[in-house]
JSON list of C-alpha atoms in Angstrom, two decimals:
[
{"chain": "S", "resi": 1317, "resn": "MET", "atom": "CA", "xyz": [63.28, 113.15, 92.72]},
{"chain": "S", "resi": 1318, "resn": "SER", "atom": "CA", "xyz": [65.74, 114.47, 94.71]},
{"chain": "S", "resi": 1319, "resn": "VAL", "atom": "CA", "xyz": [69.82, 116.09, 93.40]},
{"chain": "S", "resi": 1320, "resn": "GLN", "atom": "CA", "xyz": [71.35, 113.14, 94.12]},
{"chain": "S", "resi": 1321, "resn": "GLN", "atom": "CA", "xyz": [69.20, 111.10, 92.68]},
{"chain": "S", "resi": 1322, "resn": "GLY", "atom": "CA", "xyz": [68.68, 113.08, 89.17]},
{"chain": "S", "resi": 1323, "resn": "ALA", "atom": "CA", "xyz": [73.05, 112.61, 89.52]},
{"chain": "S", "resi": 1324, "resn": "LEU", "atom": "CA", "xyz": [73.20, 109.18, 89.32]},
{"chain": "S", "resi": 1325, "resn": "SER", "atom": "CA", "xyz": [70.29, 108.69, 87.06]},
{"chain": "S", "resi": 1326, "resn": "GLN", "atom": "CA", "xyz": [73.20, 110.46, 84.42]},
{"chain": "S", "resi": 1327, "resn": "LEU", "atom": "CA", "xyz": [76.18, 107.95, 85.21]},
{"chain": "S", "resi": 1328, "resn": "ARG", "atom": "CA", "xyz": [76.56, 105.15, 82.69]},
{"chain": "S", "resi": 1329, "resn": "PRO", "atom": "CA", "xyz": [77.70, 102.16, 83.05]},
{"chain": "S", "resi": 1330, "resn": "VAL", "atom": "CA", "xyz": [81.32, 100.83, 82.48]},
{"chain": "S", "resi": 1331, "resn": "PRO", "atom": "CA", "xyz": [82.55, 97.65, 80.98]},
{"chain": "S", "resi": 1332, "resn": "VAL", "atom": "CA", "xyz": [83.88, 95.76, 83.08]},
{"chain": "S", "resi": 1333, "resn": "PRO", "atom": "CA", "xyz": [87.14, 94.55, 80.63]},
{"chain": "S", "resi": 1334, "resn": "ARG", "atom": "CA", "xyz": [88.03, 90.88, 80.91]},
{"chain": "S", "resi": 1335, "resn": "TYR", "atom": "CA", "xyz": [91.07, 88.74, 80.76]},
{"chain": "S", "resi": 1336, "resn": "GLU", "atom": "CA", "xyz": [92.18, 87.81, 77.27]},
{"chain": "S", "resi": 1337, "resn": "PRO", "atom": "CA", "xyz": [95.36, 86.02, 77.10]},
{"chain": "S", "resi": 1338, "resn": "VAL", "atom": "CA", "xyz": [98.52, 88.51, 75.54]},
{"chain": "S", "resi": 1339, "resn": "LYS", "atom": "CA", "xyz": [99.64, 87.29, 71.76]},
{"chain": "S", "resi": 1340, "resn": "PRO", "atom": "CA", "xyz": [103.47, 88.62, 71.70]},
{"chain": "S", "resi": 1341, "resn": "ALA", "atom": "CA", "xyz": [103.48, 91.97, 69.37]},
{"chain": "S", "resi": 1342, "resn": "ALA", "atom": "CA", "xyz": [106.22, 92.13, 66.85]},
{"chain": "S", "resi": 1343, "resn": "ALA", "atom": "CA", "xyz": [109.23, 93.59, 67.76]},
{"chain": "S", "resi": 1344, "resn": "THR", "atom": "CA", "xyz": [109.11, 96.91, 66.02]},
{"chain": "S", "resi": 1345, "resn": "GLU", "atom": "CA", "xyz": [108.12, 100.34, 67.41]},
{"chain": "S", "resi": 1346, "resn": "GLN", "atom": "CA", "xyz": [104.62, 99.47, 66.75]},
{"chain": "S", "resi": 1347, "resn": "GLY", "atom": "CA", "xyz": [105.12, 97.13, 69.68]},
{"chain": "S", "resi": 1348, "resn": "ALA", "atom": "CA", "xyz": [105.52, 99.69, 72.31]},
{"chain": "S", "resi": 1349, "resn": "ALA", "atom": "CA", "xyz": [102.30, 100.72, 71.23]},
{"chain": "S", "resi": 1350, "resn": "ASP", "atom": "CA", "xyz": [100.54, 97.40, 71.61]},
{"chain": "S", "resi": 1351, "resn": "ALA", "atom": "CA", "xyz": [101.61, 97.58, 74.94]},
{"chain": "S", "resi": 1352, "resn": "GLY", "atom": "CA", "xyz": [98.92, 99.31, 75.70]},
{"chain": "S", "resi": 1353, "resn": "GLN", "atom": "CA", "xyz": [96.31, 98.98, 73.23]},
{"chain": "S", "resi": 1354, "resn": "ASP", "atom": "CA", "xyz": [93.29, 97.46, 75.46]},
{"chain": "S", "resi": 1355, "resn": "SER", "atom": "CA", "xyz": [93.85, 100.53, 77.66]},
{"chain": "S", "resi": 1356, "resn": "ASN", "atom": "CA", "xyz": [91.33, 101.99, 76.17]},
{"chain": "S", "resi": 1357, "resn": "LYS", "atom": "CA", "xyz": [88.95, 99.73, 77.52]},
{"chain": "S", "resi": 1358, "resn": "PHE", "atom": "CA", "xyz": [89.25, 101.73, 80.73]},
{"chain": "S", "resi": 1359, "resn": "TYR", "atom": "CA", "xyz": [87.85, 104.98, 79.63]},
{"chain": "S", "resi": 1360, "resn": "ASP", "atom": "CA", "xyz": [84.63, 106.05, 78.47]},
{"chain": "S", "resi": 1361, "resn": "PRO", "atom": "CA", "xyz": [84.77, 107.56, 74.92]},
{"chain": "S", "resi": 1362, "resn": "LEU", "atom": "CA", "xyz": [82.24, 109.74, 75.48]},
{"chain": "S", "resi": 1363, "resn": "GLY", "atom": "CA", "xyz": [83.16, 111.29, 78.85]},
{"chain": "S", "resi": 1364, "resn": "PRO", "atom": "CA", "xyz": [84.43, 115.47, 78.83]},
{"chain": "S", "resi": 1365, "resn": "ASN", "atom": "CA", "xyz": [88.27, 114.92, 79.28]},
{"chain": "S", "resi": 1366, "resn": "PHE", "atom": "CA", "xyz": [88.71, 111.76, 76.93]},
{"chain": "S", "resi": 1367, "resn": "GLY", "atom": "CA", "xyz": [90.64, 114.10, 74.62]},
{"chain": "S", "resi": 1368, "resn": "ASN", "atom": "CA", "xyz": [93.02, 115.57, 77.17]},
{"chain": "S", "resi": 1369, "resn": "LEU", "atom": "CA", "xyz": [94.21, 111.50, 77.92]},
{"chain": "S", "resi": 1370, "resn": "GLN", "atom": "CA", "xyz": [97.78, 110.63, 76.92]},
{"chain": "S", "resi": 1371, "resn": "LYS", "atom": "CA", "xyz": [97.52, 107.87, 73.99]},
{"chain": "S", "resi": 1372, "resn": "ILE", "atom": "CA", "xyz": [99.45, 104.94, 74.33]},
{"chain": "S", "resi": 1373, "resn": "ASP", "atom": "CA", "xyz": [101.99, 105.96, 71.74]},
{"chain": "S", "resi": 1374, "resn": "GLU", "atom": "CA", "xyz": [102.71, 109.25, 72.76]},
{"chain": "S", "resi": 1375, "resn": "ALA", "atom": "CA", "xyz": [102.97, 108.19, 75.83]},
{"chain": "S", "resi": 1376, "resn": "SER", "atom": "CA", "xyz": [105.47, 105.01, 75.32]},
{"chain": "S", "resi": 1377, "resn": "ALA", "atom": "CA", "xyz": [107.59, 106.39, 71.77]},
{"chain": "S", "resi": 1378, "resn": "GLY", "atom": "CA", "xyz": [110.93, 106.02, 72.38]},
{"chain": "S", "resi": 1379, "resn": "LEU", "atom": "CA", "xyz": [110.92, 103.33, 75.20]},
{"chain": "S", "resi": 1380, "resn": "PRO", "atom": "CA", "xyz": [112.59, 100.35, 75.00]},
{"chain": "S", "resi": 1381, "resn": "LEU", "atom": "CA", "xyz": [111.57, 97.18, 74.11]},
{"chain": "S", "resi": 1382, "resn": "ASP", "atom": "CA", "xyz": [111.75, 93.38, 75.76]},
{"chain": "S", "resi": 1383, "resn": "LYS", "atom": "CA", "xyz": [112.42, 90.44, 72.81]},
{"chain": "S", "resi": 1384, "resn": "ARG", "atom": "CA", "xyz": [108.72, 90.40, 72.80]},
{"chain": "S", "resi": 1385, "resn": "GLY", "atom": "CA", "xyz": [108.32, 94.05, 71.17]},
{"chain": "S", "resi": 1386, "resn": "LYS", "atom": "CA", "xyz": [106.47, 94.80, 74.95]},
{"chain": "S", "resi": 1387, "resn": "ILE", "atom": "CA", "xyz": [107.93, 97.49, 76.72]},
{"chain": "S", "resi": 1388, "resn": "ASP", "atom": "CA", "xyz": [110.40, 97.02, 79.05]},
{"chain": "S", "resi": 1389, "resn": "TRP", "atom": "CA", "xyz": [109.64, 98.95, 82.15]},
{"chain": "S", "resi": 1390, "resn": "MET", "atom": "CA", "xyz": [113.22, 97.66, 84.15]},
{"chain": "S", "resi": 1391, "resn": "THR", "atom": "CA", "xyz": [115.38, 98.44, 81.44]},
{"chain": "S", "resi": 1392, "resn": "ALA", "atom": "CA", "xyz": [113.73, 102.05, 81.06]},
{"chain": "S", "resi": 1393, "resn": "LEU", "atom": "CA", "xyz": [113.77, 102.29, 85.24]},
{"chain": "S", "resi": 1394, "resn": "ARG", "atom": "CA", "xyz": [117.39, 101.78, 84.61]},
{"chain": "S", "resi": 1395, "resn": "SER", "atom": "CA", "xyz": [118.65, 103.57, 82.17]},
{"chain": "S", "resi": 1396, "resn": "GLY", "atom": "CA", "xyz": [116.54, 106.94, 82.85]},
{"chain": "S", "resi": 1397, "resn": "ALA", "atom": "CA", "xyz": [113.77, 106.87, 79.93]},
{"chain": "S", "resi": 1398, "resn": "ILE", "atom": "CA", "xyz": [111.37, 106.84, 82.88]},
{"chain": "S", "resi": 1399, "resn": "LYS", "atom": "CA", "xyz": [111.60, 108.24, 86.15]},
{"chain": "S", "resi": 1400, "resn": "PRO", "atom": "CA", "xyz": [108.69, 107.54, 88.74]},
{"chain": "S", "resi": 1401, "resn": "ARG", "atom": "CA", "xyz": [108.44, 109.83, 91.80]},
{"chain": "S", "resi": 1402, "resn": "SER", "atom": "CA", "xyz": [107.87, 108.29, 95.79]},
{"chain": "S", "resi": 1403, "resn": "ASP", "atom": "CA", "xyz": [105.97, 111.68, 96.07]},
{"chain": "S", "resi": 1404, "resn": "LEU", "atom": "CA", "xyz": [103.75, 114.43, 94.65]},
{"chain": "S", "resi": 1405, "resn": "TYR", "atom": "CA", "xyz": [106.83, 116.63, 94.09]},
{"chain": "S", "resi": 1406, "resn": "GLY", "atom": "CA", "xyz": [109.53, 114.06, 93.41]},
{"chain": "S", "resi": 1407, "resn": "THR", "atom": "CA", "xyz": [111.71, 115.06, 96.13]},
{"chain": "S", "resi": 1408, "resn": "LYS", "atom": "CA", "xyz": [112.41, 111.74, 98.26]},
{"chain": "S", "resi": 1409, "resn": "GLY", "atom": "CA", "xyz": [114.44, 108.70, 97.34]},
{"chain": "S", "resi": 1410, "resn": "PRO", "atom": "CA", "xyz": [112.97, 105.21, 96.71]},
{"chain": "S", "resi": 1411, "resn": "ASP", "atom": "CA", "xyz": [112.69, 102.92, 100.02]},
{"chain": "S", "resi": 1412, "resn": "VAL", "atom": "CA", "xyz": [114.19, 100.20, 97.55]},
{"chain": "S", "resi": 1413, "resn": "LEU", "atom": "CA", "xyz": [114.62, 96.54, 99.78]},
{"chain": "S", "resi": 1414, "resn": "ASN", "atom": "CA", "xyz": [116.96, 94.33, 98.10]},
{"chain": "S", "resi": 1415, "resn": "LEU", "atom": "CA", "xyz": [115.57, 90.95, 99.26]},
{"chain": "S", "resi": 1416, "resn": "ASP", "atom": "CA", "xyz": [114.68, 87.78, 96.81]},
{"chain": "S", "resi": 1417, "resn": "ILE", "atom": "CA", "xyz": [112.16, 85.44, 97.75]},
{"chain": "S", "resi": 1418, "resn": "ILE", "atom": "CA", "xyz": [112.45, 81.86, 95.49]},
{"chain": "S", "resi": 1419, "resn": "LEU", "atom": "CA", "xyz": [109.56, 80.29, 95.78]},
{"chain": "S", "resi": 1420, "resn": "LYS", "atom": "CA", "xyz": [109.72, 76.72, 95.09]},
{"chain": "S", "resi": 1421, "resn": "ASN", "atom": "CA", "xyz": [106.81, 75.33, 94.80]},
{"chain": "S", "resi": 1422, "resn": "THR", "atom": "CA", "xyz": [106.85, 74.97, 90.96]},
{"chain": "S", "resi": 1423, "resn": "LYS", "atom": "CA", "xyz": [106.32, 71.73, 90.21]},
{"chain": "S", "resi": 1424, "resn": "GLU", "atom": "CA", "xyz": [108.91, 70.29, 87.30]},
{"chain": "S", "resi": 1425, "resn": "MET", "atom": "CA", "xyz": [108.92, 74.35, 86.11]},
{"chain": "S", "resi": 1426, "resn": "PRO", "atom": "CA", "xyz": [112.12, 76.18, 87.91]},
{"chain": "S", "resi": 1427, "resn": "TYR", "atom": "CA", "xyz": [111.84, 77.68, 90.57]},
{"chain": "S", "resi": 1428, "resn": "VAL", "atom": "CA", "xyz": [110.46, 81.12, 90.83]},
{"chain": "S", "resi": 1429, "resn": "LYS", "atom": "CA", "xyz": [112.79, 84.19, 92.16]},
{"chain": "S", "resi": 1430, "resn": "PHE", "atom": "CA", "xyz": [110.73, 87.32, 92.98]},
{"chain": "S", "resi": 1431, "resn": "PRO", "atom": "CA", "xyz": [113.34, 90.07, 93.14]},
{"chain": "S", "resi": 1432, "resn": "HIS", "atom": "CA", "xyz": [111.93, 93.01, 95.65]},
{"chain": "S", "resi": 1433, "resn": "SER", "atom": "CA", "xyz": [114.15, 95.27, 94.60]},
{"chain": "S", "resi": 1434, "resn": "SER", "atom": "CA", "xyz": [112.94, 95.39, 91.04]},
{"chain": "S", "resi": 1435, "resn": "HIS", "atom": "CA", "xyz": [109.67, 96.22, 92.36]},
{"chain": "S", "resi": 1436, "resn": "THR", "atom": "CA", "xyz": [110.59, 98.54, 95.23]},
{"chain": "S", "resi": 1437, "resn": "GLU", "atom": "CA", "xyz": [112.37, 100.81, 92.96]},
{"chain": "S", "resi": 1438, "resn": "TRP", "atom": "CA", "xyz": [109.02, 102.46, 92.29]},
{"chain": "S", "resi": 1439, "resn": "LEU", "atom": "CA", "xyz": [106.47, 100.68, 94.66]},
{"chain": "S", "resi": 1440, "resn": "THR", "atom": "CA", "xyz": [105.99, 101.06, 98.18]},
{"chain": "S", "resi": 1441, "resn": "CYS", "atom": "CA", "xyz": [105.56, 98.19, 99.98]},
{"chain": "S", "resi": 1442, "resn": "SER", "atom": "CA", "xyz": [101.95, 99.49, 101.09]},
{"chain": "S", "resi": 1443, "resn": "ASN", "atom": "CA", "xyz": [101.11, 98.57, 97.40]},
{"chain": "S", "resi": 1444, "resn": "CYS", "atom": "CA", "xyz": [101.27, 94.91, 97.57]},
{"chain": "S", "resi": 1445, "resn": "HIS", "atom": "CA", "xyz": [101.25, 94.35, 101.51]},
{"chain": "S", "resi": 1446, "resn": "ASP", "atom": "CA", "xyz": [98.72, 93.37, 102.82]},
{"chain": "S", "resi": 1447, "resn": "LYS", "atom": "CA", "xyz": [96.18, 93.59, 100.32]},
{"chain": "S", "resi": 1448, "resn": "ILE", "atom": "CA", "xyz": [98.05, 91.03, 97.53]},
{"chain": "S", "resi": 1449, "resn": "PHE", "atom": "CA", "xyz": [100.09, 89.24, 99.51]},
{"chain": "S", "resi": 1450, "resn": "VAL", "atom": "CA", "xyz": [100.06, 88.52, 102.86]},
{"chain": "S", "resi": 1451, "resn": "PRO", "atom": "CA", "xyz": [103.93, 88.90, 103.98]},
{"chain": "S", "resi": 1452, "resn": "LYS", "atom": "CA", "xyz": [104.28, 85.95, 105.68]},
{"chain": "S", "resi": 1453, "resn": "ALA", "atom": "CA", "xyz": [106.39, 82.46, 103.74]},
{"chain": "S", "resi": 1454, "resn": "GLY", "atom": "CA", "xyz": [103.67, 80.00, 102.58]},
{"chain": "S", "resi": 1455, "resn": "ALA", "atom": "CA", "xyz": [100.06, 82.34, 103.17]},
{"chain": "S", "resi": 1456, "resn": "ASN", "atom": "CA", "xyz": [100.05, 83.26, 99.58]},
{"chain": "S", "resi": 1457, "resn": "PRO", "atom": "CA", "xyz": [98.44, 80.24, 97.89]},
{"chain": "S", "resi": 1458, "resn": "ILE", "atom": "CA", "xyz": [99.70, 81.72, 94.33]},
{"chain": "S", "resi": 1459, "resn": "THR", "atom": "CA", "xyz": [98.89, 79.66, 90.89]},
{"chain": "S", "resi": 1460, "resn": "MET", "atom": "CA", "xyz": [99.55, 80.22, 87.58]},
{"chain": "S", "resi": 1461, "resn": "THR", "atom": "CA", "xyz": [95.72, 79.92, 87.32]},
{"chain": "S", "resi": 1462, "resn": "LYS", "atom": "CA", "xyz": [95.24, 82.97, 89.85]},
{"chain": "S", "resi": 1463, "resn": "ILE", "atom": "CA", "xyz": [97.99, 84.94, 87.92]},
{"chain": "S", "resi": 1464, "resn": "PHE", "atom": "CA", "xyz": [95.94, 84.82, 84.71]},
{"chain": "S", "resi": 1465, "resn": "GLN", "atom": "CA", "xyz": [92.95, 85.31, 86.09]},
{"chain": "S", "resi": 1466, "resn": "GLY", "atom": "CA", "xyz": [94.61, 88.46, 87.64]},
{"chain": "S", "resi": 1467, "resn": "GLU", "atom": "CA", "xyz": [95.52, 87.93, 91.04]},
{"chain": "S", "resi": 1468, "resn": "TYR", "atom": "CA", "xyz": [98.57, 87.96, 93.27]},
{"chain": "S", "resi": 1469, "resn": "CYS", "atom": "CA", "xyz": [101.04, 88.55, 90.57]},
{"chain": "S", "resi": 1470, "resn": "GLY", "atom": "CA", "xyz": [98.18, 88.97, 87.71]},
{"chain": "S", "resi": 1471, "resn": "VAL", "atom": "CA", "xyz": [96.89, 92.04, 89.61]},
{"chain": "S", "resi": 1472, "resn": "CYS", "atom": "CA", "xyz": [100.05, 94.40, 87.77]},
{"chain": "S", "resi": 1473, "resn": "HIS", "atom": "CA", "xyz": [101.63, 92.03, 85.13]},
{"chain": "S", "resi": 1474, "resn": "GLY", "atom": "CA", "xyz": [99.15, 90.51, 81.96]},
{"chain": "S", "resi": 1475, "resn": "ARG", "atom": "CA", "xyz": [98.10, 94.51, 82.02]},
{"chain": "S", "resi": 1476, "resn": "VAL", "atom": "CA", "xyz": [100.81, 97.30, 83.55]},
{"chain": "S", "resi": 1477, "resn": "ALA", "atom": "CA", "xyz": [104.42, 95.29, 83.69]},
{"chain": "S", "resi": 1478, "resn": "PHE", "atom": "CA", "xyz": [105.32, 92.39, 81.42]},
{"chain": "S", "resi": 1479, "resn": "ALA", "atom": "CA", "xyz": [102.56, 90.14, 80.74]},
{"chain": "S", "resi": 1480, "resn": "THR", "atom": "CA", "xyz": [103.26, 86.82, 81.27]},
{"chain": "S", "resi": 1481, "resn": "VAL", "atom": "CA", "xyz": [101.97, 84.31, 79.11]},
{"chain": "S", "resi": 1482, "resn": "TYR", "atom": "CA", "xyz": [104.79, 83.84, 76.51]},
{"chain": "S", "resi": 1483, "resn": "SER", "atom": "CA", "xyz": [107.46, 85.15, 79.29]},
{"chain": "S", "resi": 1484, "resn": "CYS", "atom": "CA", "xyz": [107.88, 82.21, 81.43]},
{"chain": "S", "resi": 1485, "resn": "GLU", "atom": "CA", "xyz": [111.26, 82.41, 82.01]},
{"chain": "S", "resi": 1486, "resn": "ARG", "atom": "CA", "xyz": [111.59, 85.84, 83.42]},
{"chain": "S", "resi": 1487, "resn": "CYS", "atom": "CA", "xyz": [110.21, 84.95, 86.98]},
{"chain": "S", "resi": 1488, "resn": "HIS", "atom": "CA", "xyz": [110.57, 80.79, 86.25]},
{"chain": "S", "resi": 1489, "resn": "SER", "atom": "CA", "xyz": [114.64, 81.40, 86.36]},
{"chain": "S", "resi": 1490, "resn": "VAL", "atom": "CA", "xyz": [116.29, 79.44, 89.22]},
{"chain": "S", "resi": 1491, "resn": "LEU", "atom": "CA", "xyz": [116.89, 76.18, 87.90]},
{"chain": "S", "resi": 1492, "resn": "HIS", "atom": "CA", "xyz": [116.59, 72.72, 90.34]},
{"chain": "S", "resi": 1493, "resn": "GLY", "atom": "CA", "xyz": [119.55, 71.11, 91.21]},
{"chain": "S", "resi": 1494, "resn": "ASP", "atom": "CA", "xyz": [120.82, 69.83, 87.75]},
{"chain": "S", "resi": 1495, "resn": "GLY", "atom": "CA", "xyz": [117.68, 71.22, 85.68]},
{"chain": "S", "resi": 1496, "resn": "LYS", "atom": "CA", "xyz": [118.67, 72.26, 82.21]},
{"chain": "S", "resi": 1497, "resn": "ALA", "atom": "CA", "xyz": [117.19, 76.21, 81.36]},
{"chain": "S", "resi": 1498, "resn": "TRP", "atom": "CA", "xyz": [114.64, 76.03, 77.97]},
{"chain": "S", "resi": 1499, "resn": "TRP", "atom": "CA", "xyz": [115.50, 79.35, 77.20]}
]
């Protein structure tokens, strides 16, 4: 057996997390900790550096919460509670794109407003284009089913950013003609 084969035999399989609908947490300090409670599914507690990882309750202490008790990342960013870096040393600022996209294929739901500025305040275009979204109108057959399955917006929303479940109004925010808001 070669050294490489011996090293491979030492690897432990890592479980792949399944998507489960997110349930709203109470709007309390504990809500911040709950925002990432399933993050332990991604780490190997038997790994040699597991103890060095920052715990979610430590990392999220004091961050602002939304009405569902989850971390409100945009309020945290705009208040200065977090300061994402555009490069390793934090020497350049973000390249913010101030462009809103209105998605109208929403049936009776209000249209979806996608604000590029909220996303490019801490992500570069290459985070999403061309891997997650094709930058061409009509080229992305986005559905809520696909989002819930972790595709398109669901790559982040539901795991890292606010959960789409129970947060319809955060995206479906542009009313049709004489439509009425339910929120």
